[in-house]
Short mmCIF file of C-alpha atoms in Angstrom, two decimals:
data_model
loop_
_atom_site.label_atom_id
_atom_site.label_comp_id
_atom_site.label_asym_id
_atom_site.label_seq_id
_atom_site.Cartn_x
_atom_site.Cartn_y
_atom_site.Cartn_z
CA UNK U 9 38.74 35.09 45.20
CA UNK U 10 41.14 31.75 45.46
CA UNK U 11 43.44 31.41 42.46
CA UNK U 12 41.34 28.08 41.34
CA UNK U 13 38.33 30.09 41.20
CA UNK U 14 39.92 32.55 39.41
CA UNK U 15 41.17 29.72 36.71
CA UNK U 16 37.05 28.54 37.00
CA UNK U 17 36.37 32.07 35.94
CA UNK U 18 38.87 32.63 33.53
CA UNK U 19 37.84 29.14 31.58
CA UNK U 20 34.30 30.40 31.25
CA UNK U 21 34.76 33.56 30.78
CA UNK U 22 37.50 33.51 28.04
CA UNK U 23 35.89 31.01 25.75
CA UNK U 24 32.56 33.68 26.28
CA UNK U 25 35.07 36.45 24.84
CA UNK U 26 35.92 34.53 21.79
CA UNK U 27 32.55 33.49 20.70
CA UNK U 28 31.56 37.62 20.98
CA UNK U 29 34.33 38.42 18.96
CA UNK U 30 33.95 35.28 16.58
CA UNK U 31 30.46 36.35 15.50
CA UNK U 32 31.56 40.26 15.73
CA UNK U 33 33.59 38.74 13.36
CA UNK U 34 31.51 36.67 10.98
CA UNK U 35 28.78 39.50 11.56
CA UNK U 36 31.36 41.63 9.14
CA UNK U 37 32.18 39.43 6.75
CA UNK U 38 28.86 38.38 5.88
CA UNK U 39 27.35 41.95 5.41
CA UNK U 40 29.50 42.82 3.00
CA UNK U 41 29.00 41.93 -0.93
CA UNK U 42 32.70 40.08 -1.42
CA UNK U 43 32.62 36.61 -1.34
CA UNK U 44 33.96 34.68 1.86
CA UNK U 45 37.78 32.90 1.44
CA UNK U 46 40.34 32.42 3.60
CA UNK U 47 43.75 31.88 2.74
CA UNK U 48 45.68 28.42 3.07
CA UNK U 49 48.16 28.61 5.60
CA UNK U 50 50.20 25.30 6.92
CA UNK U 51 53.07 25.75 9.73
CA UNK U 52 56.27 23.77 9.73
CA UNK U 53 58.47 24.63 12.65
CA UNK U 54 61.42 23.78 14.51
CA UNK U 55 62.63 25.38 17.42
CA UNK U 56 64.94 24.93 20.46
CA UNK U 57 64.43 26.44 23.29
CA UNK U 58 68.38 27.62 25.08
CA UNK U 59 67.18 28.09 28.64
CA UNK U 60 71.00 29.35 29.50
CA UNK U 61 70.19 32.45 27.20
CA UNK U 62 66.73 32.29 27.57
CA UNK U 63 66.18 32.07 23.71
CA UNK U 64 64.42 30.62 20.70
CA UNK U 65 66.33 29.52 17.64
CA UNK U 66 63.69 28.42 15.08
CA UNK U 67 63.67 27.48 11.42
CA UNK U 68 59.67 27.93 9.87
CA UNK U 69 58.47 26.63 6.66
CA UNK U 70 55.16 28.14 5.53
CA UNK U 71 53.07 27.09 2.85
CA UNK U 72 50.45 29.57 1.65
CA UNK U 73 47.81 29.33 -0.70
CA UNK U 74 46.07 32.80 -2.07
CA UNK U 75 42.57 32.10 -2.03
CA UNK U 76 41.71 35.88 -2.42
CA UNK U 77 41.01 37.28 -6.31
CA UNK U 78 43.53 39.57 -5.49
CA UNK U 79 47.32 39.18 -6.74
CA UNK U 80 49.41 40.11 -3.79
CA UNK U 81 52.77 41.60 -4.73
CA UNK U 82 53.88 41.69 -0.86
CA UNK U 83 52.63 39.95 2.31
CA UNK U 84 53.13 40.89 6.15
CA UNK U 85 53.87 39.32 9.02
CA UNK U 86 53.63 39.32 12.95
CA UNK U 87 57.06 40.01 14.51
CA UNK U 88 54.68 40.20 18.13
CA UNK U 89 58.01 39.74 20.32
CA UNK U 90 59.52 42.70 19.36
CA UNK U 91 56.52 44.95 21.56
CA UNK U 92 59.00 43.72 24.68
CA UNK U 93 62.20 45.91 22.60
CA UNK U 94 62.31 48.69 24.39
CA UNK U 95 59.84 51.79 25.26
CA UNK U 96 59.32 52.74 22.12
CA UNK U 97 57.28 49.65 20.90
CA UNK U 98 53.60 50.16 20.36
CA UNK U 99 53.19 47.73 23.75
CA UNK U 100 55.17 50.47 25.62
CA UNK U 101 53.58 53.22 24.47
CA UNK U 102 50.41 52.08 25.61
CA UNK U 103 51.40 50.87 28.79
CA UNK U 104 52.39 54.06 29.66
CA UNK U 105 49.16 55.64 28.71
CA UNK U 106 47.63 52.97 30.83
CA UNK U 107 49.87 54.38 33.98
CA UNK U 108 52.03 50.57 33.63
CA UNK U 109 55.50 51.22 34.19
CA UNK U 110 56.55 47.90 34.91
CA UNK U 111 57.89 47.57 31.49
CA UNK U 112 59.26 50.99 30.90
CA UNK U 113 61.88 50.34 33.81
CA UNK U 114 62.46 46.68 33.11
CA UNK U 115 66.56 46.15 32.11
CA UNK U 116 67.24 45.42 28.81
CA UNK U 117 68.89 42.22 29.37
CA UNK U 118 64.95 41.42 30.76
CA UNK U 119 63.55 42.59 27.91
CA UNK U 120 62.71 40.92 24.60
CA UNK U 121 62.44 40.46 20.88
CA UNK U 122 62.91 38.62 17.56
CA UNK U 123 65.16 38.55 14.79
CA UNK U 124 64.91 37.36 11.21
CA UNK U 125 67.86 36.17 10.11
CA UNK U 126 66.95 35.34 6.29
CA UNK U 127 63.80 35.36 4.79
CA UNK U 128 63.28 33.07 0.98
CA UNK U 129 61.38 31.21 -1.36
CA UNK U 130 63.09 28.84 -3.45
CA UNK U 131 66.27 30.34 -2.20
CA UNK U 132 65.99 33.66 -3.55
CA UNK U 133 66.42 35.84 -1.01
CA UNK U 134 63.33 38.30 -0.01
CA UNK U 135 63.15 42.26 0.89
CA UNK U 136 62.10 43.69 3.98
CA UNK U 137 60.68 46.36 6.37
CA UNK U 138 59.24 47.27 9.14
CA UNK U 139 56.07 49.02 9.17
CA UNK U 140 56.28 52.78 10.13
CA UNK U 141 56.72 53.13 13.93
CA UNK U 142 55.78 49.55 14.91
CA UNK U 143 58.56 46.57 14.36
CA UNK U 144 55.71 43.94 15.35
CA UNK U 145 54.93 44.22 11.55
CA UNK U 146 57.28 43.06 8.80
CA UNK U 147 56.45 43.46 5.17
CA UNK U 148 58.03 41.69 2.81
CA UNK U 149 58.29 42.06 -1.01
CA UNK U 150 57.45 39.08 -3.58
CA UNK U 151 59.92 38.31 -6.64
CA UNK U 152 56.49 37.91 -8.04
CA UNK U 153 53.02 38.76 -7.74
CA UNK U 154 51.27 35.48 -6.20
CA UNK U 155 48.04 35.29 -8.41
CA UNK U 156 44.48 33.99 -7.13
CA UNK U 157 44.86 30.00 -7.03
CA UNK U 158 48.64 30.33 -6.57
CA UNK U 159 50.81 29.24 -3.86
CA UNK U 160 54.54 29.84 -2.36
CA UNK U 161 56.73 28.11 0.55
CA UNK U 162 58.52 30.84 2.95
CA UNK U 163 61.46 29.64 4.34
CA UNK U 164 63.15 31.86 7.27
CA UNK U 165 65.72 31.32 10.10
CA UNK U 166 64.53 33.34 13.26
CA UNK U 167 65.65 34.20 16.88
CA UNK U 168 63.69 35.09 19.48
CA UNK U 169 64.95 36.69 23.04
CA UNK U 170 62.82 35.55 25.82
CA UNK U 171 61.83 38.14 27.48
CA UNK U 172 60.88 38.10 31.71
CA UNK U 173 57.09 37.71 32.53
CA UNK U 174 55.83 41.24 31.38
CA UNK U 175 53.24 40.30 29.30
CA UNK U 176 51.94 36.56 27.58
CA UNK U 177 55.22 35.96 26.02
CA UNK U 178 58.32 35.67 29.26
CA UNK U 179 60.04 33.34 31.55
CA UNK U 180 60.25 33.46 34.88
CA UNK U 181 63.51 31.75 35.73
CA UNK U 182 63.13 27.61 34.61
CA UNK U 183 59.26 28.21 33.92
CA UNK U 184 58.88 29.55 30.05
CA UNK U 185 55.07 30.52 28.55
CA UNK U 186 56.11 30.64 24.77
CA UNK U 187 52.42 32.57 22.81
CA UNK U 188 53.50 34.79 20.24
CA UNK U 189 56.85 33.68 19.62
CA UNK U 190 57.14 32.77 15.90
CA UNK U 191 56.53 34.82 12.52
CA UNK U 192 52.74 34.44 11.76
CA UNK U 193 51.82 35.76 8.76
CA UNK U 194 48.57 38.35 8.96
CA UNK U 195 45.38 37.51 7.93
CA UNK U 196 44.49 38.86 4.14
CA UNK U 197 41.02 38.94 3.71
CA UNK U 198 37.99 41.22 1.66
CA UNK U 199 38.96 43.77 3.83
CA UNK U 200 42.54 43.85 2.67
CA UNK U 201 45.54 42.95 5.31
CA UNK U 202 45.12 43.31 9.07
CA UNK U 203 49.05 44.30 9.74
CA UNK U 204 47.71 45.18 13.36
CA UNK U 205 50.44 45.30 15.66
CA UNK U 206 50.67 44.21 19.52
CA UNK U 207 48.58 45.92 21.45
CA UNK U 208 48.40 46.12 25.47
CA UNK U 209 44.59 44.97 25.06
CA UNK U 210 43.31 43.40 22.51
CA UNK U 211 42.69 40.04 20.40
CA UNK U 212 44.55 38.28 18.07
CA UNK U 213 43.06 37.56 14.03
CA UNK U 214 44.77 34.62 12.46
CA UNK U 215 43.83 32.00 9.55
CA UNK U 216 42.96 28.65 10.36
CA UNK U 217 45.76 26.50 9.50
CA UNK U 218 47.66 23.09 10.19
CA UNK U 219 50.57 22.76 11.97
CA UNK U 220 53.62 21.30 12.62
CA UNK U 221 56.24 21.96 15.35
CA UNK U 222 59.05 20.27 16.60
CA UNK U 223 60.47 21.33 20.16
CA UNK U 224 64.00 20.43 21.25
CA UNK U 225 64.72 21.00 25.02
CA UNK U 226 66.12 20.11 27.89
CA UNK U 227 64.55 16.25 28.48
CA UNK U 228 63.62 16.80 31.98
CA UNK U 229 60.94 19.76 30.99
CA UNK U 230 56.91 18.97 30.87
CA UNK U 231 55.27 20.79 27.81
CA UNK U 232 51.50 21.70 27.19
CA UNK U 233 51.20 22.47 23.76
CA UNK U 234 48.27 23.85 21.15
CA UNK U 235 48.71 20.36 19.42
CA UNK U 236 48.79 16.68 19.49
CA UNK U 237 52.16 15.12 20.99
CA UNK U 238 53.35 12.50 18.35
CA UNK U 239 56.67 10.60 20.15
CA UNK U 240 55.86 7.13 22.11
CA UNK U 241 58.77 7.69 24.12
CA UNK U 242 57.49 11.05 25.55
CA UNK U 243 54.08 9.58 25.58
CA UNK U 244 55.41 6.83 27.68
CA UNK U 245 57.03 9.36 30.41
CA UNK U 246 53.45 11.45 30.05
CA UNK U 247 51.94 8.00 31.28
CA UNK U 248 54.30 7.65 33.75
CA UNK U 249 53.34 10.82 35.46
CA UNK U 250 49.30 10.23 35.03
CA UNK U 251 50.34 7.18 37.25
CA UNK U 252 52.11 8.91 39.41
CA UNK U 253 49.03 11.28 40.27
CA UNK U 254 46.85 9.09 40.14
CA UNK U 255 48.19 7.93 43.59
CA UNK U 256 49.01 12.02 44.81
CA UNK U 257 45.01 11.80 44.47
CA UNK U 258 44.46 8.74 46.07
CA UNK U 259 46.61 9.50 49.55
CA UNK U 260 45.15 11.55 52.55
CA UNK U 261 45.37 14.80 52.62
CA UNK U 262 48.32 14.73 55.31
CA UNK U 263 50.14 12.49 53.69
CA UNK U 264 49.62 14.36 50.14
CA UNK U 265 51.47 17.20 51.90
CA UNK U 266 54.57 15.35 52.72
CA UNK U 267 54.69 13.93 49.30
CA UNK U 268 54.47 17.83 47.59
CA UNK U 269 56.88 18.49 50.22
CA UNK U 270 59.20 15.60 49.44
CA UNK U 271 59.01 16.65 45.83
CA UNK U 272 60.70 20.24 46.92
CA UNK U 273 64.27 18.70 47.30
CA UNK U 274 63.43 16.48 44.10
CA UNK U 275 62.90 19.58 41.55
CA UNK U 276 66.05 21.29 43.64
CA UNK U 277 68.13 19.00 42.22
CA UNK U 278 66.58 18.94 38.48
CA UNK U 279 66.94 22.67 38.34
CA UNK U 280 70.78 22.21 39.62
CA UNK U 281 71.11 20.20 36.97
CA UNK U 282 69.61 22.42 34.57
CA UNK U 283 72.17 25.02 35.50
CA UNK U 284 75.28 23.22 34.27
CA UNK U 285 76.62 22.45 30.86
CA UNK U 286 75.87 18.83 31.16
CA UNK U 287 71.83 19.29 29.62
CA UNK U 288 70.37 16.26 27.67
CA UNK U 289 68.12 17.22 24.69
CA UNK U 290 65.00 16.30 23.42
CA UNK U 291 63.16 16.69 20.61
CA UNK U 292 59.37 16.20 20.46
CA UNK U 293 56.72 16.94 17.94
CA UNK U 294 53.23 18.69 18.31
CA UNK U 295 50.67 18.45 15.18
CA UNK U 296 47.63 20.68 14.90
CA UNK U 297 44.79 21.23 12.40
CA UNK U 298 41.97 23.56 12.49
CA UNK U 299 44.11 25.83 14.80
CA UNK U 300 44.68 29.94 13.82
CA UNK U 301 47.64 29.70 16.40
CA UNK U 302 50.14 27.65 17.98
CA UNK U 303 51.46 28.10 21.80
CA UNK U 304 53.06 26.30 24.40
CA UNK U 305 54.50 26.55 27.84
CA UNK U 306 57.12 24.05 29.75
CA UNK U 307 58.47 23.59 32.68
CA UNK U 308 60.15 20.55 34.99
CA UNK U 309 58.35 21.17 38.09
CA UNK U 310 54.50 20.40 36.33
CA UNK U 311 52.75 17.31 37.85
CA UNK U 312 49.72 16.14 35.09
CA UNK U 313 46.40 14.95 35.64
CA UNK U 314 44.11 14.10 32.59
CA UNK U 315 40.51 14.11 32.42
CA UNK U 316 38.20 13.60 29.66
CA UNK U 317 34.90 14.90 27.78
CA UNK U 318 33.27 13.08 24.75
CA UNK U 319 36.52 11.54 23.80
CA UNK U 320 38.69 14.83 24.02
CA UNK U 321 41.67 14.44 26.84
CA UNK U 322 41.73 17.17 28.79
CA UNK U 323 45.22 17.61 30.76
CA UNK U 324 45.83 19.74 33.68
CA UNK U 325 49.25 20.74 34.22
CA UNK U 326 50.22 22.35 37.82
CA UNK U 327 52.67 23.26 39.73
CA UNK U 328 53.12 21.32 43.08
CA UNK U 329 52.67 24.08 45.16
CA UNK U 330 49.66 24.58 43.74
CA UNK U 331 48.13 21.11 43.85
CA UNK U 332 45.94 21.11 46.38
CA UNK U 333 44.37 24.21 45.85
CA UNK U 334 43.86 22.75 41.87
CA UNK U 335 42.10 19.75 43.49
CA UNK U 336 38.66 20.37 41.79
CA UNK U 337 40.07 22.07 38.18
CA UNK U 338 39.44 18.37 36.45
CA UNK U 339 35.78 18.80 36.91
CA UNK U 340 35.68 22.35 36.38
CA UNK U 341 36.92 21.82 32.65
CA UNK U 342 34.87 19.09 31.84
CA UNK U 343 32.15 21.15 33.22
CA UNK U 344 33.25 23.99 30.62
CA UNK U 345 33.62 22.37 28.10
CA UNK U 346 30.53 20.42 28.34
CA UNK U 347 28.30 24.17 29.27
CA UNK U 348 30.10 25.33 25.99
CA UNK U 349 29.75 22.52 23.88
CA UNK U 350 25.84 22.83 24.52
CA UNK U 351 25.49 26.30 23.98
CA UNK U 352 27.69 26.68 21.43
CA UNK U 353 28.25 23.70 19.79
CA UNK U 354 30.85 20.70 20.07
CA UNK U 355 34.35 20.70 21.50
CA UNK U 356 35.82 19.19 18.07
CA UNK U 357 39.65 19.34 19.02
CA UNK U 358 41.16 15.79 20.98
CA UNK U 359 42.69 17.49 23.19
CA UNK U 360 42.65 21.19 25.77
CA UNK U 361 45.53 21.68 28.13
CA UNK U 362 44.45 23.77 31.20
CA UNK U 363 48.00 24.96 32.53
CA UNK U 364 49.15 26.69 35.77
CA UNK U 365 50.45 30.06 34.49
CA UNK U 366 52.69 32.53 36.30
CA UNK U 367 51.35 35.27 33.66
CA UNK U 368 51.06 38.14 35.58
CA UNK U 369 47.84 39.24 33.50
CA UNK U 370 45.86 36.65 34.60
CA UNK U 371 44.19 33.73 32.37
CA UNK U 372 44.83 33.89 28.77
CA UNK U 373 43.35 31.42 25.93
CA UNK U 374 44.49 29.84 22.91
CA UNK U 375 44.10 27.28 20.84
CA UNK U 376 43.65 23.93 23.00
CA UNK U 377 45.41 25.73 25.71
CA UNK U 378 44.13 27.71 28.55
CA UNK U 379 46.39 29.03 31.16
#
């Protein structure tokens, strides 16, 4: 099977897993005698992205509302990029069992995790811990119960090594696919909290939440993003590069080739530049509602195409050596998302980003984002 018909697959197939597990899901809920609520969650994030260390410095705000009739006198979060720590994360572990040893021989300086360097609300400090055997789960104690109705801001500084491709959160060299990456607090609901940690296989359970994230980078990088870009200026280069494709698509074959070739020395010299001190910054902001996660990949080599269905853009991000072959992905998404949409029910985000991945499991999904 040709990698575009394995992306044809993958955006079909993936979007048939989530409505299984959505009404697996609801299926639950509804048989039991507890009311429905879901807690109020909104995301405020900043993050820059050091591609000489290959980490993540972020700062996250989150507001959350209890909407439970519980009080909650502790909450937990996701620490997911500590399963790349070493072999004794829960990832490893069952990698192993699965007969993977990719990871379990991968150097530490290729390995990954994250860090939280203060955790508060209203600048009184918060306890900590890990949960027993698994540091993907972080529990941390309340100054005060948070009663039904109630709400609190978490503030917290955190780091995040970027691990090599191993898994859905890595870089391979210049090319970074950031999913899992920040502290994401776990879902409380009438079954109590799902402090699941990161599993080998398995799906992610979030609450649906807004969110904000600002990304500051190097300014040559493309990013496809979960969210809505918000900047005119980056908007304008976006544009720039529609054009640009817009005429990769309109030249022969032949001639196509010598422009992807041409673009070889082009993206030698970007990634040169990269690799010295002398790195302009960016800083560009992503807004999301409706979404239970946030993700986003970047790299300077993507060319863009966008597409559209029933007023949602669609993008397509790709690497050049991969163009051709991606020739017919713009229809294959609209067709998707239109086969979906009908059985299913409305696409009701304005935008999806369908982005080449180097993830060496294959197609993954995620909110607005399918790589």
């Amino acid at each position: 099977m040709t990698k575009l018909n394995i992306k044809k697959e993958c955006i079909y197939s993936q979007t048939i897993v989530i409505f299984i597990f959505s009404i697996m899901t609801m299926s639950n809920i509804f048989s039991r005698n507890t009311p429905y609520f879901q807690q109020k969650v909104s995301y405020d994030i900043q993050v820059t992205l050091n591609i000489r260390r290959n980490m993540l410095l972020g700062h996250e705000k989150l507001f959350y509302k209890n909407n439970s009739p519980d009080t909650l006198n502790y909450v937990w979060f996701h620490l997911y990029p500590n399963a790349y720590k070493d072999e004794r994360s829960l990832f490893a572990r069952e990698q192993l069992d699965r007969g993977i040893n990719d990871f379990y021989y991968t150097k530490e300086s290729d390995r990954g995790n994250i860090s939280i360097d203060r955790i508060h609300v209203n600048e009184t400090p918060l306890r900590w811990e890990y949960k027993d055997g698994d540091e993907t789960e972080m529990k941390v104690f309340l100054q005060r119960g948070l009663a039904p109705g109630d709400s609190m801001d978490f503030m917290m500084d955190f780091t995040v090594k970027i691990p090599i491709l191993l898994s859905r959160l890595g870089h391979s060299k210049l090319h970074y696919e950031i999913t899992q990456w920040y502290p994401k607090i776990a879902v409380y609901d009438n079954k109590g909290w799902h402090n699941d940690g990161y599993h080998t296989l398995g799906e992610f359970y979030g609450d649906y939440g807004t969110f904000k994230v600002a990304i500051t980078l190097p300014e040559n990088m493309w990013v496809a993003a979960s969210g809505v870009l918000t900047e005119e200026k980056e908007k304008t280069r976006l544009n720039e590069m529609l054009e640009y494709t817009k005429k990769l698509d309109g030249m022969s074959e032949e001639k196509l080739k010598q422009q992807l070739d041409s673009l070889k020395s082009a993206n030698k010299q970007v990634e040169e530049k990269l690799n010295t001190d002398q790195i302009k910054l960016k800083t560009i902001t992503f807004t999301a509602e409706n979404v239970h996660y946030f993700a986003w990949m970047c790299d300077y080599r993507y060319l863009i195409r966008r597409t559209e269905y029933m007023g949602s853009n669609i993008y397509i991000y790709v690497l050049p050596e991969n163009y051709i072959a991606w020739k017919l992905i713009d229809q294959y998404a609209r067709d998707a998302v239109e086969y979906m949409s009908q059985w299913y029910g409305e696409y009701i985000y304005p935008t999806l980003s369908v982005v080449d991945s180097q993830n060496p499991y294959g197609g993954m999904e995620y909110p607005n984002l399918i790589q």
